[in-house]
Coordinates of C-alpha atoms and ligand atoms in Angstrom, one line a residue:
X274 CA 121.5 101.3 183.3
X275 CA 120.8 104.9 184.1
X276 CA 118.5 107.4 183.4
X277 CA 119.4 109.5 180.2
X278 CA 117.7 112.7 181.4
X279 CA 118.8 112.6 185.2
X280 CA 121.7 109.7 185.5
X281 CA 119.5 108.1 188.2
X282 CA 118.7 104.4 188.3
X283 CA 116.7 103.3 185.3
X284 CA 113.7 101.4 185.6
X285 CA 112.8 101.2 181.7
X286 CA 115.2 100.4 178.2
X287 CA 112.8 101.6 175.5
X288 CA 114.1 100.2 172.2
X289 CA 112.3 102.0 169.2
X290 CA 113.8 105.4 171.2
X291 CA 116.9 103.6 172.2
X292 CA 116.9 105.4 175.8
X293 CA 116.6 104.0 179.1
X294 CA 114.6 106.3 181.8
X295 CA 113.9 106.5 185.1
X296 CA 110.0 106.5 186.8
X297 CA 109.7 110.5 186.9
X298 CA 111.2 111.1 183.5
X299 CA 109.5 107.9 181.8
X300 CA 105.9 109.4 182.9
X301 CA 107.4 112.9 182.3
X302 CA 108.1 111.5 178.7
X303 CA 105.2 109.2 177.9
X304 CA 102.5 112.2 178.9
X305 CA 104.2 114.8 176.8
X306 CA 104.1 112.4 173.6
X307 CA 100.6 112.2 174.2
X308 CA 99.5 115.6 174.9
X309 CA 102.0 116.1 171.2
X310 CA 99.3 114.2 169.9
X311 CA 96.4 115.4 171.3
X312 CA 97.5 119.0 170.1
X313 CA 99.3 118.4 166.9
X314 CA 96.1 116.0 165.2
X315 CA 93.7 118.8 167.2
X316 CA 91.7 115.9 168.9
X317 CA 90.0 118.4 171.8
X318 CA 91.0 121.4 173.9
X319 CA 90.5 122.0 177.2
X320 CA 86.9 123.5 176.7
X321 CA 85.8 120.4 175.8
X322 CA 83.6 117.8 177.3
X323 CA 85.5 114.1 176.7
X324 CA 83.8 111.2 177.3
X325 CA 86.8 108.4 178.1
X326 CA 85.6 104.8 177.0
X327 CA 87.1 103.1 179.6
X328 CA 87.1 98.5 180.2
X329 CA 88.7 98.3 183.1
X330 CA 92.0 97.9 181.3
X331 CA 95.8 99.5 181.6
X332 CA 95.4 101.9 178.3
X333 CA 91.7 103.3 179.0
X334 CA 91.9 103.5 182.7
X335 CA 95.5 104.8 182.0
X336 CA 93.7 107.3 179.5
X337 CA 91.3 108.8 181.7
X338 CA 94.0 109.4 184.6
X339 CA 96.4 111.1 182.2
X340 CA 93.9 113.4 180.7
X341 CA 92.2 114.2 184.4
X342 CA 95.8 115.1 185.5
X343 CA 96.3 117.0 182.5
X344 CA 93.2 119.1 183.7
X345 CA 90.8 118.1 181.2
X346 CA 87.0 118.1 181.8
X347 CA 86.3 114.0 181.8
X348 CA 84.3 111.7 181.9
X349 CA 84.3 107.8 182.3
X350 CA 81.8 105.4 180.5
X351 CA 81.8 101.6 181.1
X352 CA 79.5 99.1 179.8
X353 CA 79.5 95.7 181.4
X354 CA 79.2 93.0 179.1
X355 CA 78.0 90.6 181.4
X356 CA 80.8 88.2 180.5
X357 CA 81.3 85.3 183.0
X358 CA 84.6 85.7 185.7
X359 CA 85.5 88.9 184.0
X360 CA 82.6 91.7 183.8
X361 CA 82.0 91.8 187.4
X362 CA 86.3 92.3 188.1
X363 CA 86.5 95.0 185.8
X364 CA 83.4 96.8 186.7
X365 CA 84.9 96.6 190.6
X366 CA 88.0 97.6 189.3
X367 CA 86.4 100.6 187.7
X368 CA 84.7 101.6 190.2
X369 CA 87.2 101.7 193.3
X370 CA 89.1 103.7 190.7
X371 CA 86.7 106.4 190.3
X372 CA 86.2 106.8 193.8
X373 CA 89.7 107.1 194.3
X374 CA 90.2 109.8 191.8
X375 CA 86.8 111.6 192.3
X376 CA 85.9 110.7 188.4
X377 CA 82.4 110.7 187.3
X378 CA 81.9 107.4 185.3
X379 CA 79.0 106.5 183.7
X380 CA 78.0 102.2 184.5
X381 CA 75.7 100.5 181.6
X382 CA 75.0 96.9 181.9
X383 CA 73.8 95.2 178.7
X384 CA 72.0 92.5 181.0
X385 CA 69.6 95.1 182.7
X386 CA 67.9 95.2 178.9
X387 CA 68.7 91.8 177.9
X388 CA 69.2 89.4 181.0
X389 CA 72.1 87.8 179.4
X390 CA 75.8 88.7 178.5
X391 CA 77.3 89.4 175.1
X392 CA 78.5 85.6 175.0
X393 CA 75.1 84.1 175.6
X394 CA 73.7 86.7 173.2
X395 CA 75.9 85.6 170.7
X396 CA 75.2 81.9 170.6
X397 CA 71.4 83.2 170.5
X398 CA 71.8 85.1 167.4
X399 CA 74.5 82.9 166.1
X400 CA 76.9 85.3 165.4
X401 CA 80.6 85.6 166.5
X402 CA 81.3 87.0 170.3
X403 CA 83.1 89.8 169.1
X404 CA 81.2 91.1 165.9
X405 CA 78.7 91.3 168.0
X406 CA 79.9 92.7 170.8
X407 CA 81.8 95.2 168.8
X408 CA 78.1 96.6 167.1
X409 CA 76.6 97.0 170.9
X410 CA 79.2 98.4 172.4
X411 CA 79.5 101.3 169.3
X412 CA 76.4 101.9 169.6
X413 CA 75.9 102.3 173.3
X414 CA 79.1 104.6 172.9
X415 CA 77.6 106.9 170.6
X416 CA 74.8 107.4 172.4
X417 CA 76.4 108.2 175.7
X418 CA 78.2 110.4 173.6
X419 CA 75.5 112.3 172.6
X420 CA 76.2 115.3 175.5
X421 CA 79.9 115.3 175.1
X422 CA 82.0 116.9 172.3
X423 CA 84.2 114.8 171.7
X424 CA 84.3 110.5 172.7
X425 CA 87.9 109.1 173.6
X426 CA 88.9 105.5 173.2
X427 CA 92.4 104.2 174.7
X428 CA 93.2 102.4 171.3
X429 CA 97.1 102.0 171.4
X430 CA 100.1 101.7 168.5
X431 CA 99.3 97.9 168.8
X432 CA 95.6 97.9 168.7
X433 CA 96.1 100.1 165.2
X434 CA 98.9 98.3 164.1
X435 CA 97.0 95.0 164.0
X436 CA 93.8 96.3 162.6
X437 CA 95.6 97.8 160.1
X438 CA 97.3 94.4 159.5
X439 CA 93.7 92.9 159.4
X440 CA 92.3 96.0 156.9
X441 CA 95.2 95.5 154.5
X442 CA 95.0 91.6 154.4
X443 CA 91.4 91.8 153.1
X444 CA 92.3 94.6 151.0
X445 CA 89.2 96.8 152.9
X446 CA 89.7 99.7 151.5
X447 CA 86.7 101.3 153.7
X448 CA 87.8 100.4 157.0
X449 CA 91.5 101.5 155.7
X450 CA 89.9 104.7 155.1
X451 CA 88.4 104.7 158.0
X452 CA 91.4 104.2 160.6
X453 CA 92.7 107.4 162.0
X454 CA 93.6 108.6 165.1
X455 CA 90.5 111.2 164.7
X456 CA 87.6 111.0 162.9
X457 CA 85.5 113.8 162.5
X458 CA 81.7 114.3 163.8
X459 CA 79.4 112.8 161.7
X460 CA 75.5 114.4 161.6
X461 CA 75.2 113.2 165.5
X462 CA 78.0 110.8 165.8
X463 CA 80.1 112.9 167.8
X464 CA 84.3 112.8 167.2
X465 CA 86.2 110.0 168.3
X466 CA 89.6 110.0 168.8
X467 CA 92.2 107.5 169.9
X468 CA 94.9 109.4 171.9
X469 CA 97.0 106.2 172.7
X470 CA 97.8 105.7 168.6
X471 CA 102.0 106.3 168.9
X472 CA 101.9 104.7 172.5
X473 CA 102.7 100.7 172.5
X474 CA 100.9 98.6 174.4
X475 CA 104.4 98.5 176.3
X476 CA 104.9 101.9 177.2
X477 CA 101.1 102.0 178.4
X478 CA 101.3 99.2 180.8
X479 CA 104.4 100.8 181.9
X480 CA 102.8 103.4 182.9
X481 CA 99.6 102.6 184.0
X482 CA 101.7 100.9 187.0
X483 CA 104.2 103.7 187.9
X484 CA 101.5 105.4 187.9
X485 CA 99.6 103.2 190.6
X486 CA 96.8 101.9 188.8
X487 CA 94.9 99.1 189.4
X488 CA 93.4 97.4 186.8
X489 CA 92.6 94.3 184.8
X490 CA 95.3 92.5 184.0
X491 CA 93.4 89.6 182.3
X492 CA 92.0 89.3 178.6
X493 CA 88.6 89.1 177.9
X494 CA 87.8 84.7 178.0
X495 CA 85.7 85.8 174.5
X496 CA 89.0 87.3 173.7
X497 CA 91.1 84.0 172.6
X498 CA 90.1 83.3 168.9
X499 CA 89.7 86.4 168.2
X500 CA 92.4 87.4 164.7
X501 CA 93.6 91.0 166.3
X502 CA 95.4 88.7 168.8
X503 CA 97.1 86.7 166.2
X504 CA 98.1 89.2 164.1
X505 CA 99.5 90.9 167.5
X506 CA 102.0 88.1 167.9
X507 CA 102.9 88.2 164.1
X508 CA 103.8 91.4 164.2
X509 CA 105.8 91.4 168.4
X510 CA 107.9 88.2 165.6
X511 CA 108.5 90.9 163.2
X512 CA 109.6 93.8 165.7
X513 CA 111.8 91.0 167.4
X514 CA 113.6 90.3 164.1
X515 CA 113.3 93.8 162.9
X516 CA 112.8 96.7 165.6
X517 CA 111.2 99.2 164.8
X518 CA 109.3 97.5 162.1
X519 CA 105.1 98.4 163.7
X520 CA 105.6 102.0 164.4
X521 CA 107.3 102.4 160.7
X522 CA 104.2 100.0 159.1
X523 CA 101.6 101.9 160.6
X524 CA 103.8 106.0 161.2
X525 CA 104.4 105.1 157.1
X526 CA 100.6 104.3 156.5
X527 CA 99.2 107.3 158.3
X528 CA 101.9 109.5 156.1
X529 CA 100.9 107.5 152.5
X530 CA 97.0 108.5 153.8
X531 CA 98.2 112.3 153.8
X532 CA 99.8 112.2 150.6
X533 CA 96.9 109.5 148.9
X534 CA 93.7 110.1 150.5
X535 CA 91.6 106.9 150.2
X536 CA 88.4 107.6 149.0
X537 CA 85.1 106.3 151.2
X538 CA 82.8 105.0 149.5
X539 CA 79.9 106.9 151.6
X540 CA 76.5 105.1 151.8
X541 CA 74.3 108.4 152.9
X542 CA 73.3 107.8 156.6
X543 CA 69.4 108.4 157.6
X544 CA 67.9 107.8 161.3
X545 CA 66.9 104.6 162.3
X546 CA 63.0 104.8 162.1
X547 CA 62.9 103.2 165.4
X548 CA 65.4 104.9 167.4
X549 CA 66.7 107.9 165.4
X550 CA 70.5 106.3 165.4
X551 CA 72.3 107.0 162.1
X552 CA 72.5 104.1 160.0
X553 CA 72.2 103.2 156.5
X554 CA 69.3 101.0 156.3
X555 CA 65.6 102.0 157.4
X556 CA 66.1 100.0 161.1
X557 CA 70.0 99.8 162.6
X558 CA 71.9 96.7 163.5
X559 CA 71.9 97.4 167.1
X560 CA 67.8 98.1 166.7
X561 CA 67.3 94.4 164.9
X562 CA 69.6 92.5 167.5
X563 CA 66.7 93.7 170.2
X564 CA 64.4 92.5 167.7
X565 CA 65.5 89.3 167.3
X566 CA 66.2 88.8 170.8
X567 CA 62.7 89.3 171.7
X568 CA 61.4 86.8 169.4
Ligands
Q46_870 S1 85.3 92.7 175.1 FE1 84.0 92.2 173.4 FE2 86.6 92.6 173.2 FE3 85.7 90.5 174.7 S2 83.9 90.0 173.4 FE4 85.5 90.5 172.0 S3 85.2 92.6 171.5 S4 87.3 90.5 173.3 S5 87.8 94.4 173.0
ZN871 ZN1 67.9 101.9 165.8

């Protein structure tokens, strides 16, 4: 197969765009549909400081190298979970990366305030790995974002695709409100936006290694009940049987948004009395796990 652009060897067939591309024109390709995005939904400018959530993986890792190529001002932020057999690789993986590229990352590790991982935590407060893990990790976020503008995630086309999958089976119709690829600052919850959105998970792993980057290629061990994996494969059944099918469910959601706003229901926010995070109760979530943990 050749290239379409330059008649060269091939070395990607891209169904949903029905073209086939070579290295230098796929990465050409994949960065201008991202930058498209980051301009067209006005996510940040190049005045802005980004903090990159980053895990280690192909789409966050992939993230922060495509926006620090695109000259952005970035940053990295990692939190290691502590998670048995998996943590400690990505954290390594994170780090030889940022000394190769000469990125600033910022390192948390949950165990320095806890002295157990997210797993361990989990069984303590009997609650379910990744509810849990979910809550800290939002909340750490937030606060590292604190003295950025703007906080980036690498959420991709599938990621969104099967959350919204997840949002529309239980009928949430605050978390369907909810899911953009930007959502404004809130008081001080900075803006988070989710540059990946119309990138599948395909494309991004695609490039992350013509681009030469080295990272985590397993799942998360906590990772393998969790739904967003099953309704993954449901929907890879559907696009098999009907290509095209996810970037039309979720393209055709974002577009029914536009025309029929959904309405959230907005608890008003106050600051947690015991750490000044905006919540909607007098002490936040993340503030009662630590309270719990210490008795
Ligand atoms: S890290 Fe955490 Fe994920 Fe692992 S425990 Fe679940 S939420 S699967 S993105
Ligand atoms: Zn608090």
């Amino acid at each position: 197969m050749k290239c379409k652009v330059c008649k060269d060897k091939a070395e990607i067939y891209l169904r949903s765009h029905n073209i086939a591309l070579c290295r230098k024109d796929f990465i050409k390709f994949y960065e201008r549909r991202v930058m498209r995005s980051i301009e067209k939904l006005k996510m940040f400018t190049r005045g802005d400081k980004i903090l990159v959530a980053i895990s280690g993986g192909k789409d966050s890792l992939g993230l922060l190298h495509l926006l620090q190529k695109l000259e952005y001002d970035v940053t990295g932020y990692y939190i290691n979970l502590g998670i048995d057999g998996y943590s400690d690789v990505s954290q390594n993986k994170v780090k030889a990366f940022s000394h190769s590229r000469g990125i600033l990352i910022i390192i948390e590790d949950i165990r320095v305030a806890w002295d157990s991982g997210i797993g361990e935590l989990a069984k303590r407060v009997r609650r379910p790995p990744c509810s849990l893990c979910g809550m800290v990790k939002r909340y750490l976020m937030n606060r590292a974002a604190v003295k950025f503008d703007v906080m980036a995630t690498g959420h991709n086309q599938d990621d969104e695709t099967a959350t919204l999958l997840g949002n529309l089976l239980r009928w949430d119709e605050g978390y369907l409100a909810r899911q953009s690829p930007v959502l404004k600052q809130k008081g001080s919850l900075k803006k988070r936006v989710k540059p990946l959105s119309f990138i599948t998970e395909r494309e991004s792993a695609a490039y992350a290694l013509m681009e030469g980057i080295d990272y985590i290629m397993e799942e998360c061990p906590l990772a393998k009940r969790a739904t967003s994996l099953f309704y993954k494969g449901i929907l890879n059944q559907l696009e098999e049987r009907m290509p095209g099918a996810k970037s039309r469910f979720f393209n055709g959601f974002l577009e029914y948004q536009k025309s029929h706003p959904l309405v959230e229901e907005e608890e008003p926010l106050v600051a947690c009395v015991r750490c000044g995070y905006l919540t909607t109760s007098e002490v936040c979530n993340f503030c009662r796990l630590e309270e719990k943990i210490k008795h």
